[in-house]
mmCIF file of C-alpha atoms in Angstrom:
data_model
loop_
_atom_site.group_PDB
_atom_site.id
_atom_site.type_symbol
_atom_site.label_atom_id
_atom_site.label_comp_id
_atom_site.label_asym_id
_atom_site.label_seq_id
_atom_site.Cartn_x
_atom_site.Cartn_y
_atom_site.Cartn_z
ATOM 1 C CA MET R 1 -13.421 -8.525 -6.782
ATOM 2 C CA THR R 2 -10.489 -6.532 -5.386
ATOM 3 C CA GLN R 3 -8.391 -3.887 -7.034
ATOM 4 C CA HIS R 4 -5.617 -6.424 -7.515
ATOM 5 C CA ASP R 5 -7.949 -8.363 -9.844
ATOM 6 C CA LEU R 6 -8.651 -5.324 -12.013
ATOM 7 C CA VAL R 7 -5.401 -4.985 -13.953
ATOM 8 C CA PRO R 8 -6.260 -3.243 -17.249
ATOM 9 C CA ALA R 9 -5.431 -5.023 -20.502
ATOM 10 C CA THR R 10 -3.644 -1.943 -21.822
ATOM 11 C CA ALA R 11 -2.537 1.225 -20.124
ATOM 12 C CA SER R 12 -4.185 3.407 -22.737
ATOM 13 C CA ALA R 13 -7.533 1.688 -22.306
ATOM 14 C CA ARG R 14 -8.227 3.283 -18.941
ATOM 15 C CA PHE R 15 -7.443 6.526 -17.267
ATOM 16 C CA ARG R 16 -9.145 8.560 -14.648
ATOM 17 C CA SER R 17 -9.995 12.086 -13.611
ATOM 18 C CA PRO R 18 -11.289 11.841 -10.091
ATOM 19 C CA GLY R 19 -9.486 12.333 -6.907
ATOM 20 C CA ARG R 20 -11.552 12.389 -5.679
ATOM 21 C CA LEU R 21 -12.642 14.303 -5.075
ATOM 22 C CA THR R 22 -15.180 15.181 -2.607
ATOM 23 C CA ARG R 23 -11.862 16.796 -1.730
ATOM 24 C CA ARG R 24 -10.056 19.841 -3.113
ATOM 25 C CA GLY R 25 -12.703 20.581 -5.734
ATOM 26 C CA PHE R 26 -11.686 17.558 -7.793
ATOM 27 C CA LEU R 27 -14.975 15.787 -8.279
ATOM 28 C CA ALA R 28 -16.448 18.831 -9.960
ATOM 29 C CA ALA R 29 -14.635 17.416 -12.995
ATOM 30 C CA GLY R 30 -17.586 15.062 -13.312
ATOM 31 C CA ALA R 31 -19.625 17.978 -14.637
ATOM 32 C CA LEU R 32 -17.136 18.692 -17.447
ATOM 33 C CA SER R 33 -18.287 18.155 -20.995
ATOM 34 C CA ALA R 34 -16.583 15.368 -22.911
ATOM 35 C CA THR R 35 -14.857 17.943 -25.092
ATOM 36 C CA ALA R 36 -13.470 19.823 -22.120
ATOM 37 C CA PHE R 37 -12.364 16.611 -20.433
ATOM 38 C CA LEU R 38 -10.453 15.304 -23.425
ATOM 39 C CA ALA R 39 -9.016 18.733 -24.177
ATOM 40 C CA ALA R 40 -7.622 18.785 -20.656
ATOM 41 C CA CYS R 41 -5.643 15.677 -21.490
ATOM 42 C CA GLY R 42 -3.903 17.149 -24.485
ATOM 43 C CA GLY R 43 -4.403 20.892 -24.447
ATOM 44 C CA SER R 44 -1.686 23.469 -24.363
ATOM 45 C CA ALA R 45 -0.393 25.170 -21.266
ATOM 46 C CA SER R 46 2.571 27.399 -20.562
ATOM 47 C CA ALA R 47 5.508 25.727 -18.808
ATOM 48 C CA PRO R 48 6.859 27.059 -15.540
ATOM 49 C CA PRO R 49 10.418 28.321 -15.429
ATOM 50 C CA SER R 50 13.009 25.711 -14.552
ATOM 51 C CA GLY R 51 14.366 25.935 -11.037
ATOM 52 C CA ARG R 52 18.044 26.304 -10.227
ATOM 53 C CA SER R 53 20.104 23.307 -9.178
ATOM 54 C CA SER R 54 19.402 24.224 -5.553
ATOM 55 C CA GLU R 55 15.653 23.931 -6.116
ATOM 56 C CA ILE R 56 13.103 21.247 -6.808
ATOM 57 C CA ASP R 57 9.992 22.182 -8.783
ATOM 58 C CA ILE R 58 6.857 20.415 -7.540
ATOM 59 C CA TYR R 59 3.366 20.655 -9.061
ATOM 60 C CA SER R 60 0.805 19.662 -6.433
ATOM 61 C CA TRP R 61 -2.529 20.152 -4.757
ATOM 62 C CA ALA R 62 -2.494 23.230 -2.529
ATOM 63 C CA ASP R 63 -1.346 22.895 1.091
ATOM 64 C CA TYR R 64 -0.408 19.272 0.541
ATOM 65 C CA PHE R 65 2.887 19.110 2.456
ATOM 66 C CA ALA R 66 3.582 19.858 6.087
ATOM 67 C CA GLN R 67 5.731 22.984 6.291
ATOM 68 C CA GLU R 68 7.791 21.253 8.958
ATOM 69 C CA ASN R 69 8.787 18.595 6.425
ATOM 70 C CA LEU R 70 9.645 21.119 3.723
ATOM 71 C CA SER R 71 11.861 23.080 6.105
ATOM 72 C CA ALA R 72 13.564 19.922 7.341
ATOM 73 C CA PHE R 73 14.280 18.820 3.760
ATOM 74 C CA THR R 74 15.897 22.167 2.930
ATOM 75 C CA ALA R 75 17.946 22.104 6.118
ATOM 76 C CA ALA R 76 19.190 18.591 5.355
ATOM 77 C CA THR R 77 19.926 19.001 1.648
ATOM 78 C CA GLY R 78 20.178 22.703 0.845
ATOM 79 C CA ILE R 79 17.455 22.182 -1.772
ATOM 80 C CA THR R 80 14.458 24.534 -1.651
ATOM 81 C CA PRO R 81 11.070 23.070 -2.731
ATOM 82 C CA LYS R 82 9.364 25.403 -5.190
ATOM 83 C CA ILE R 83 5.691 24.412 -5.226
ATOM 84 C CA SER R 84 3.128 25.392 -7.862
ATOM 85 C CA THR R 85 -0.469 24.296 -7.302
ATOM 86 C CA TYR R 86 -3.532 23.129 -9.198
ATOM 87 C CA ALA R 87 -7.144 22.594 -8.150
ATOM 88 C CA ASP R 88 -8.002 19.426 -10.086
ATOM 89 C CA ASN R 89 -6.490 16.549 -12.031
ATOM 90 C CA ASP R 90 -7.664 17.939 -15.365
ATOM 91 C CA THR R 91 -5.392 20.955 -14.936
ATOM 92 C CA LEU R 92 -2.467 18.661 -14.207
ATOM 93 C CA ALA R 93 -3.303 16.584 -17.293
ATOM 94 C CA ALA R 94 -3.267 19.678 -19.479
ATOM 95 C CA LYS R 95 0.087 20.732 -18.057
ATOM 96 C CA LEU R 96 1.708 17.349 -18.623
ATOM 97 C CA GLY R 97 0.272 17.239 -22.137
ATOM 98 C CA SER R 98 1.728 20.607 -23.082
ATOM 99 C CA ALA R 99 4.866 21.432 -25.033
ATOM 100 C CA PRO R 100 7.586 22.320 -24.310
ATOM 101 C CA ALA R 101 8.395 20.173 -21.285
ATOM 102 C CA THR R 102 6.779 21.279 -18.060
ATOM 103 C CA GLY R 103 10.001 21.843 -16.143
ATOM 104 C CA PHE R 104 8.553 20.109 -13.077
ATOM 105 C CA ASP R 105 10.494 17.508 -11.110
ATOM 106 C CA LEU R 106 7.590 15.926 -9.228
ATOM 107 C CA VAL R 107 3.805 15.876 -9.686
ATOM 108 C CA ILE R 108 1.044 14.434 -7.458
ATOM 109 C CA PRO R 109 -1.652 12.853 -9.675
ATOM 110 C CA THR R 110 -4.535 10.817 -8.332
ATOM 111 C CA SER R 111 -3.956 7.127 -8.907
ATOM 112 C CA GLY R 112 -6.124 6.393 -11.936
ATOM 113 C CA TRP R 113 -4.313 8.916 -14.105
ATOM 114 C CA ILE R 114 -1.077 6.916 -13.923
ATOM 115 C CA PRO R 115 -1.744 4.512 -16.856
ATOM 116 C CA PHE R 116 -2.835 7.434 -19.032
ATOM 117 C CA TYR R 117 0.391 9.347 -18.420
ATOM 118 C CA ALA R 118 2.566 6.243 -18.648
ATOM 119 C CA SER R 119 1.073 5.112 -21.959
ATOM 120 C CA ARG R 120 1.828 8.539 -23.451
ATOM 121 C CA GLY R 121 5.366 8.713 -22.109
ATOM 122 C CA GLN R 122 4.544 11.732 -19.935
ATOM 123 C CA ILE R 123 6.019 10.291 -16.743
ATOM 124 C CA GLU R 124 9.241 8.409 -16.123
ATOM 125 C CA LYS R 125 9.666 4.927 -14.712
ATOM 126 C CA ILE R 126 10.658 5.001 -11.052
ATOM 127 C CA ASP R 127 14.267 3.955 -10.414
ATOM 128 C CA THR R 128 13.542 1.549 -7.582
ATOM 129 C CA SER R 129 17.220 1.405 -6.645
ATOM 130 C CA ARG R 130 16.916 5.000 -5.442
ATOM 131 C CA VAL R 131 13.812 4.688 -3.254
ATOM 132 C CA ASP R 132 12.805 2.291 -0.508
ATOM 133 C CA LEU R 133 9.210 1.087 -0.807
ATOM 134 C CA SER R 134 9.634 -1.679 1.753
ATOM 135 C CA THR R 135 8.301 0.521 4.559
ATOM 136 C CA LEU R 136 5.023 1.241 2.743
ATOM 137 C CA ASP R 137 1.696 -0.490 3.366
ATOM 138 C CA PRO R 138 1.522 -3.447 0.930
ATOM 139 C CA SER R 139 -2.226 -2.891 0.465
ATOM 140 C CA LEU R 140 -1.433 0.437 -1.237
ATOM 141 C CA LEU R 141 1.043 -1.065 -3.716
ATOM 142 C CA SER R 142 0.577 -2.818 -7.090
ATOM 143 C CA HIS R 143 -2.990 -1.742 -7.763
ATOM 144 C CA ASN R 144 -4.841 -1.777 -11.071
ATOM 145 C CA TYR R 145 -3.617 1.685 -12.061
ATOM 146 C CA ASP R 146 0.085 0.786 -11.717
ATOM 147 C CA PRO R 147 0.955 -2.879 -11.228
ATOM 148 C CA HIS R 148 4.353 -3.197 -9.548
ATOM 149 C CA ASN R 149 4.510 0.600 -9.034
ATOM 150 C CA GLN R 150 6.659 1.175 -12.065
ATOM 151 C CA TYR R 151 5.524 4.795 -12.448
ATOM 152 C CA SER R 152 4.173 5.949 -9.097
ATOM 153 C CA ILE R 153 4.680 5.900 -5.351
ATOM 154 C CA PRO R 154 1.652 6.291 -3.050
ATOM 155 C CA LYS R 155 1.638 9.527 -1.059
ATOM 156 C CA ASP R 156 -1.646 9.320 0.872
ATOM 157 C CA TRP R 157 -5.109 7.894 0.455
ATOM 158 C CA GLY R 158 -8.806 8.146 1.206
ATOM 159 C CA VAL R 159 -12.008 6.157 0.893
ATOM 160 C CA LEU R 160 -15.598 6.852 -0.093
ATOM 161 C CA GLY R 161 -18.102 6.213 2.670
ATOM 162 C CA VAL R 162 -21.272 7.491 4.297
ATOM 163 C CA THR R 163 -21.640 9.790 7.289
ATOM 164 C CA TYR R 164 -25.154 9.643 8.749
ATOM 165 C CA ASP R 165 -27.419 10.283 11.719
ATOM 166 C CA PRO R 166 -28.724 6.862 12.814
ATOM 167 C CA ARG R 167 -31.700 8.452 14.588
ATOM 168 C CA ALA R 168 -32.906 10.004 11.337
ATOM 169 C CA VAL R 169 -32.209 7.100 8.976
ATOM 170 C CA GLY R 170 -33.775 4.449 11.218
ATOM 171 C CA GLY R 171 -30.713 2.559 12.414
ATOM 172 C CA ASN R 172 -27.313 1.499 11.181
ATOM 173 C CA ILE R 173 -26.073 1.442 7.593
ATOM 174 C CA SER R 174 -23.767 -1.422 6.649
ATOM 175 C CA THR R 175 -24.325 -1.876 2.902
ATOM 176 C CA TRP R 176 -24.950 0.358 -0.092
ATOM 177 C CA GLN R 177 -28.427 -1.136 -0.335
ATOM 178 C CA ASP R 178 -29.033 0.101 3.225
ATOM 179 C CA PHE R 179 -27.977 3.560 2.041
ATOM 180 C CA LEU R 180 -30.407 3.491 -0.901
ATOM 181 C CA ASP R 181 -33.248 2.146 1.239
ATOM 182 C CA ALA R 182 -32.681 4.787 3.909
ATOM 183 C CA GLY R 183 -32.768 7.532 1.297
ATOM 184 C CA GLU R 184 -36.395 6.689 0.522
ATOM 185 C CA ARG R 185 -37.589 7.015 4.133
ATOM 186 C CA PRO R 186 -39.942 10.023 4.559
ATOM 187 C CA SER R 187 -37.702 11.425 7.308
ATOM 188 C CA VAL R 188 -34.675 11.263 5.006
ATOM 189 C CA GLN R 189 -36.061 12.312 1.621
ATOM 190 C CA GLY R 190 -34.488 15.574 0.494
ATOM 191 C CA LYS R 191 -31.836 15.318 3.209
ATOM 192 C CA VAL R 192 -29.442 13.017 1.361
ATOM 193 C CA ARG R 193 -26.290 14.322 -0.282
ATOM 194 C CA LEU R 194 -24.534 12.512 -3.112
ATOM 195 C CA SER R 195 -21.153 13.200 -4.654
ATOM 196 C CA SER R 196 -20.299 15.712 -7.363
ATOM 197 C CA SER R 197 -18.949 12.802 -9.411
ATOM 198 C CA GLY R 198 -21.053 10.800 -11.829
ATOM 199 C CA TRP R 199 -18.923 7.691 -11.462
ATOM 200 C CA GLU R 200 -19.157 7.730 -7.678
ATOM 201 C CA ASN R 201 -22.921 8.169 -7.688
ATOM 202 C CA VAL R 202 -23.522 5.516 -10.344
ATOM 203 C CA GLY R 203 -20.952 3.327 -8.628
ATOM 204 C CA VAL R 204 -23.123 3.158 -5.508
ATOM 205 C CA VAL R 205 -25.894 1.486 -7.525
ATOM 206 C CA MET R 206 -23.493 -0.766 -9.432
ATOM 207 C CA TRP R 207 -21.935 -2.047 -6.210
ATOM 208 C CA THR R 208 -25.342 -3.211 -4.928
ATOM 209 C CA GLN R 209 -25.497 -5.423 -8.034
ATOM 210 C CA GLY R 210 -21.931 -6.711 -7.719
ATOM 211 C CA GLN R 211 -20.908 -4.827 -10.871
ATOM 212 C CA ASP R 212 -17.510 -3.359 -11.758
ATOM 213 C CA TRP R 213 -17.594 0.411 -12.252
ATOM 214 C CA ASN R 214 -14.544 0.071 -14.511
ATOM 215 C CA THR R 215 -16.582 -1.920 -17.006
ATOM 216 C CA THR R 216 -16.221 -1.009 -20.675
ATOM 217 C CA ASP R 217 -19.841 -2.002 -21.343
ATOM 218 C CA GLN R 218 -21.742 1.249 -21.744
ATOM 219 C CA SER R 219 -25.099 -0.531 -21.509
ATOM 220 C CA VAL R 220 -24.258 -1.719 -17.976
ATOM 221 C CA ILE R 221 -23.390 1.832 -16.923
ATOM 222 C CA ARG R 222 -26.529 3.293 -18.482
ATOM 223 C CA ALA R 223 -28.741 0.671 -16.827
ATOM 224 C CA ALA R 224 -27.203 1.531 -13.453
ATOM 225 C CA GLY R 225 -27.733 5.208 -14.219
ATOM 226 C CA ASP R 226 -31.416 4.557 -14.917
ATOM 227 C CA ARG R 227 -31.755 2.796 -11.557
ATOM 228 C CA LEU R 228 -30.038 5.721 -9.848
ATOM 229 C CA LYS R 229 -32.318 8.288 -11.487
ATOM 230 C CA ASP R 230 -35.381 6.238 -10.544
ATOM 231 C CA TRP R 231 -34.190 6.140 -6.926
ATOM 232 C CA ALA R 232 -33.515 9.879 -7.015
ATOM 233 C CA THR R 233 -37.150 10.632 -7.884
ATOM 234 C CA ARG R 234 -38.048 9.286 -4.434
ATOM 235 C CA ALA R 235 -34.985 10.209 -2.365
ATOM 236 C CA LYS R 236 -34.675 13.735 -3.842
ATOM 237 C CA PRO R 237 -30.927 13.922 -3.092
ATOM 238 C CA GLN R 238 -28.737 16.984 -3.145
ATOM 239 C CA LEU R 239 -25.625 16.722 -5.300
ATOM 240 C CA GLY R 240 -22.139 17.819 -4.333
ATOM 241 C CA GLY R 241 -20.661 19.821 -1.509
ATOM 242 C CA THR R 242 -17.899 19.037 0.940
ATOM 243 C CA GLU R 243 -18.880 21.328 3.820
ATOM 244 C CA VAL R 244 -19.820 19.501 7.007
ATOM 245 C CA ASP R 245 -22.083 22.092 8.668
ATOM 246 C CA PRO R 246 -25.333 20.807 7.070
ATOM 247 C CA LEU R 247 -24.709 17.337 8.480
ATOM 248 C CA VAL R 248 -23.676 18.698 11.850
ATOM 249 C CA ASN R 249 -26.848 20.806 12.175
ATOM 250 C CA GLY R 250 -29.214 18.182 10.730
ATOM 251 C CA SER R 251 -30.283 19.827 7.471
ATOM 252 C CA ILE R 252 -28.559 16.833 5.839
ATOM 253 C CA VAL R 253 -28.834 13.472 7.631
ATOM 254 C CA MET R 254 -26.886 11.218 5.277
ATOM 255 C CA SER R 255 -24.000 12.130 2.965
ATOM 256 C CA LEU R 256 -21.290 10.590 0.805
ATOM 257 C CA TYR R 257 -17.967 11.711 2.290
ATOM 258 C CA ASP R 258 -14.350 10.730 2.516
ATOM 259 C CA GLN R 259 -13.001 9.960 5.960
ATOM 260 C CA SER R 260 -11.438 13.367 6.539
ATOM 261 C CA GLN R 261 -14.802 15.097 6.137
ATOM 262 C CA ALA R 262 -16.456 12.442 8.286
ATOM 263 C CA ARG R 263 -13.908 13.048 11.023
ATOM 264 C CA ARG R 264 -14.551 16.795 10.993
ATOM 265 C CA ALA R 265 -18.319 16.271 11.178
ATOM 266 C CA ILE R 266 -18.196 13.705 13.986
ATOM 267 C CA MET R 267 -15.817 15.850 16.048
ATOM 268 C CA GLN R 268 -18.562 18.505 16.017
ATOM 269 C CA ASN R 269 -21.524 16.144 16.376
ATOM 270 C CA PRO R 270 -20.620 12.855 18.134
ATOM 271 C CA ALA R 271 -24.089 11.408 17.409
ATOM 272 C CA LEU R 272 -23.113 10.984 13.763
ATOM 273 C CA ARG R 273 -21.675 7.725 12.430
ATOM 274 C CA TRP R 274 -19.343 6.781 9.603
ATOM 275 C CA VAL R 275 -19.288 3.599 7.517
ATOM 276 C CA VAL R 276 -17.611 2.299 4.371
ATOM 277 C CA PRO R 277 -20.538 0.224 3.081
ATOM 278 C CA ALA R 278 -20.249 -3.343 1.785
ATOM 279 C CA PRO R 279 -19.620 -5.025 -0.523
ATOM 280 C CA THR R 280 -17.040 -2.568 -1.881
ATOM 281 C CA SER R 281 -16.311 1.129 -2.192
ATOM 282 C CA GLU R 282 -13.725 3.488 -3.602
ATOM 283 C CA LEU R 283 -10.102 3.786 -2.605
ATOM 284 C CA TRP R 284 -8.328 6.832 -4.027
ATOM 285 C CA VAL R 285 -4.588 7.240 -3.765
ATOM 286 C CA ASP R 286 -2.616 10.376 -4.543
ATOM 287 C CA CYS R 287 0.808 9.476 -5.880
ATOM 288 C CA TYR R 288 4.264 10.844 -6.482
ATOM 289 C CA ALA R 289 5.334 10.717 -10.140
ATOM 290 C CA ILE R 290 8.303 12.118 -12.061
ATOM 291 C CA PRO R 291 7.412 13.928 -15.308
ATOM 292 C CA ARG R 292 9.257 13.119 -18.501
ATOM 293 C CA GLY R 293 12.337 15.303 -18.869
ATOM 294 C CA ALA R 294 12.351 16.434 -15.232
ATOM 295 C CA PRO R 295 15.365 18.785 -14.999
ATOM 296 C CA HIS R 296 16.353 17.909 -11.430
ATOM 297 C CA THR R 297 15.888 14.174 -11.000
ATOM 298 C CA ASN R 298 18.551 13.967 -8.303
ATOM 299 C CA ALA R 299 16.609 16.516 -6.273
ATOM 300 C CA ALA R 300 13.380 14.595 -6.957
ATOM 301 C CA TYR R 301 14.803 11.369 -5.572
ATOM 302 C CA ALA R 302 16.284 13.202 -2.595
ATOM 303 C CA PHE R 303 12.835 14.637 -1.838
ATOM 304 C CA LEU R 304 11.183 11.236 -2.201
ATOM 305 C CA LYS R 305 13.743 9.675 0.119
ATOM 306 C CA HIS R 306 12.971 12.338 2.729
ATOM 307 C CA GLN R 307 9.186 12.133 2.364
ATOM 308 C CA LEU R 308 9.173 8.353 2.670
ATOM 309 C CA THR R 309 10.834 8.386 6.066
ATOM 310 C CA GLU R 310 8.708 7.413 9.035
ATOM 311 C CA GLN R 311 9.036 10.806 10.688
ATOM 312 C CA ALA R 312 7.989 12.761 7.606
ATOM 313 C CA GLN R 313 4.963 10.545 6.959
ATOM 314 C CA VAL R 314 3.754 10.833 10.536
ATOM 315 C CA ILE R 315 4.086 14.625 10.386
ATOM 316 C CA ASP R 316 2.236 14.836 7.043
ATOM 317 C CA THR R 317 -0.600 12.677 8.389
ATOM 318 C CA GLN R 318 -1.032 14.881 11.448
ATOM 319 C CA SER R 319 -0.925 18.025 9.338
ATOM 320 C CA LEU R 320 -3.227 16.967 6.476
ATOM 321 C CA GLY R 321 -5.669 14.556 8.093
ATOM 322 C CA TYR R 322 -5.158 11.994 5.335
ATOM 323 C CA PRO R 323 -3.028 8.922 6.071
ATOM 324 C CA ALA R 324 0.361 8.628 4.423
ATOM 325 C CA ALA R 325 1.376 5.277 2.945
ATOM 326 C CA LEU R 326 3.642 4.129 5.782
ATOM 327 C CA ALA R 327 2.945 0.602 7.028
ATOM 328 C CA GLY R 328 1.735 0.535 10.630
ATOM 329 C CA LEU R 329 1.196 4.288 10.552
ATOM 330 C CA GLN R 330 -1.789 4.291 12.901
ATOM 331 C CA GLN R 331 0.250 2.811 15.730
ATOM 332 C CA LYS R 332 2.978 5.368 15.135
ATOM 333 C CA LEU R 333 0.812 8.458 15.573
ATOM 334 C CA PRO R 334 1.221 10.279 18.888
ATOM 335 C CA PRO R 335 -1.165 9.117 21.643
ATOM 336 C CA GLY R 336 -4.233 11.299 21.962
ATOM 337 C CA THR R 337 -4.595 12.101 18.244
ATOM 338 C CA ASP R 338 -8.286 13.018 17.880
ATOM 339 C CA HIS R 339 -10.349 10.279 16.217
ATOM 340 C CA ALA R 340 -7.225 8.662 14.821
ATOM 341 C CA ASP R 341 -9.244 5.628 13.707
ATOM 342 C CA LEU R 342 -11.280 7.826 11.338
ATOM 343 C CA ILE R 343 -8.142 9.136 9.648
ATOM 344 C CA PHE R 344 -7.691 5.545 8.503
ATOM 345 C CA GLY R 345 -11.244 4.945 7.360
ATOM 346 C CA GLY R 346 -12.600 3.537 10.603
ATOM 347 C CA PRO R 347 -11.920 0.435 12.694
ATOM 348 C CA GLY R 348 -11.434 -2.800 10.774
ATOM 349 C CA LEU R 349 -11.421 -1.288 7.283
ATOM 350 C CA ASP R 350 -10.103 -3.840 4.764
ATOM 351 C CA LEU R 351 -8.462 -1.885 1.946
ATOM 352 C CA SER R 352 -8.182 -5.022 -0.185
ATOM 353 C CA ARG R 353 -11.971 -5.071 -0.693
ATOM 354 C CA LEU R 354 -12.003 -1.563 -2.158
ATOM 355 C CA THR R 355 -11.631 -0.577 -5.804
ATOM 356 C CA SER R 356 -10.085 2.419 -7.564
ATOM 357 C CA PHE R 357 -11.862 4.120 -10.447
ATOM 358 C CA VAL R 358 -9.826 4.408 -13.632
ATOM 359 C CA VAL R 359 -11.417 6.570 -16.297
ATOM 360 C CA ASN R 360 -11.895 5.076 -19.732
ATOM 361 C CA PRO R 361 -12.240 7.820 -22.387
ATOM 362 C CA ASP R 362 -14.898 5.683 -24.110
ATOM 363 C CA THR R 363 -17.131 5.465 -21.036
ATOM 364 C CA VAL R 364 -16.386 8.572 -18.975
ATOM 365 C CA THR R 365 -18.820 10.604 -21.060
ATOM 366 C CA VAL R 366 -21.594 8.157 -20.139
ATOM 367 C CA TYR R 367 -20.985 8.812 -16.435
ATOM 368 C CA GLN R 368 -20.938 12.540 -17.124
ATOM 369 C CA GLU R 369 -24.186 12.417 -19.089
ATOM 370 C CA ILE R 370 -25.908 10.534 -16.270
ATOM 371 C CA GLU R 371 -24.680 13.099 -13.752
ATOM 372 C CA THR R 372 -26.013 15.935 -15.928
ATOM 373 C CA GLU R 373 -29.393 14.196 -16.195
ATOM 374 C CA LEU R 374 -29.440 13.608 -12.448
ATOM 375 C CA ARG R 375 -28.765 17.280 -11.773
ATOM 376 C CA ALA R 376 -31.502 18.319 -14.164
ATOM 377 C CA ALA R 377 -33.982 16.037 -12.399
ATOM 378 C CA SER R 378 -33.012 17.073 -8.848
#
């Protein structure tokens, strides 16, 4: 089943808090208590001051725009981007749920939050007459979190995969079952690293069974969690961490990573390999969205128009190491870009077979409880 098949019945039924995480401290949200998680979606937070008409107020992950692009935008429009930053999606959720209005003109949520914000009227519909989405990769449009991209525009994306040492794990990994089997090898036990996210870790087991990690059936999630915990008693995995040094030096021989981390590790240790295991895995997408009551919508659309140009997206990709949403982007990068194929998830990656996680408030606590139990047992 692809993401395009997973359109939620109602926007309020599913929302997500990952970003995944493994990046920018986001997946640590998986360790939040249910109370803290839900409070983040509706808690209070002070609003930033509104910018002047010559400014645009952006709330974003840190260091998430190439300075060259920001300077070029100001030079072309006279508008100065004023960027405030957050470390995880829960902080953004609290800000958008606060009163009075946030005063921001653009925010950058991870994809699965979009239906949550849209169902609560916290983000505006995109005026498609003011932006050109025709240059974007069709595989990144109209996913389960926002069919027809009414509320969001993809900024960049990443995938969940495995970076491993084939000498230590006994050969190649091509499926998630291969990953689980390798984790039980005596030479690998205790040298496996999982994610910081309960839904990613449980998802690995669910995918081996052909199950949908966006299921609303708590019994299916708990059964997968039991299988994961049973496996963990033999594999003795470590949980969390995005640093690549342990994999480079061999203290870890197999780890869940996104492609940016894999690229950094392989550039230091070419013996390592990267794979997005079959039958499916996670695709996360960070998106542009316009908050309700944005004071400078003209500036927001001017910024979007600039950022969606081919030149700006190529520059952002080179600067950040995550691929922007531009169609044919890989062929448009300058020749000689180091491990350019890994920026895009590896050769032959089919994005249509991947699935995005969208948090359901009725099931997210189950994933969190399983993660807590897994940590206690590790």
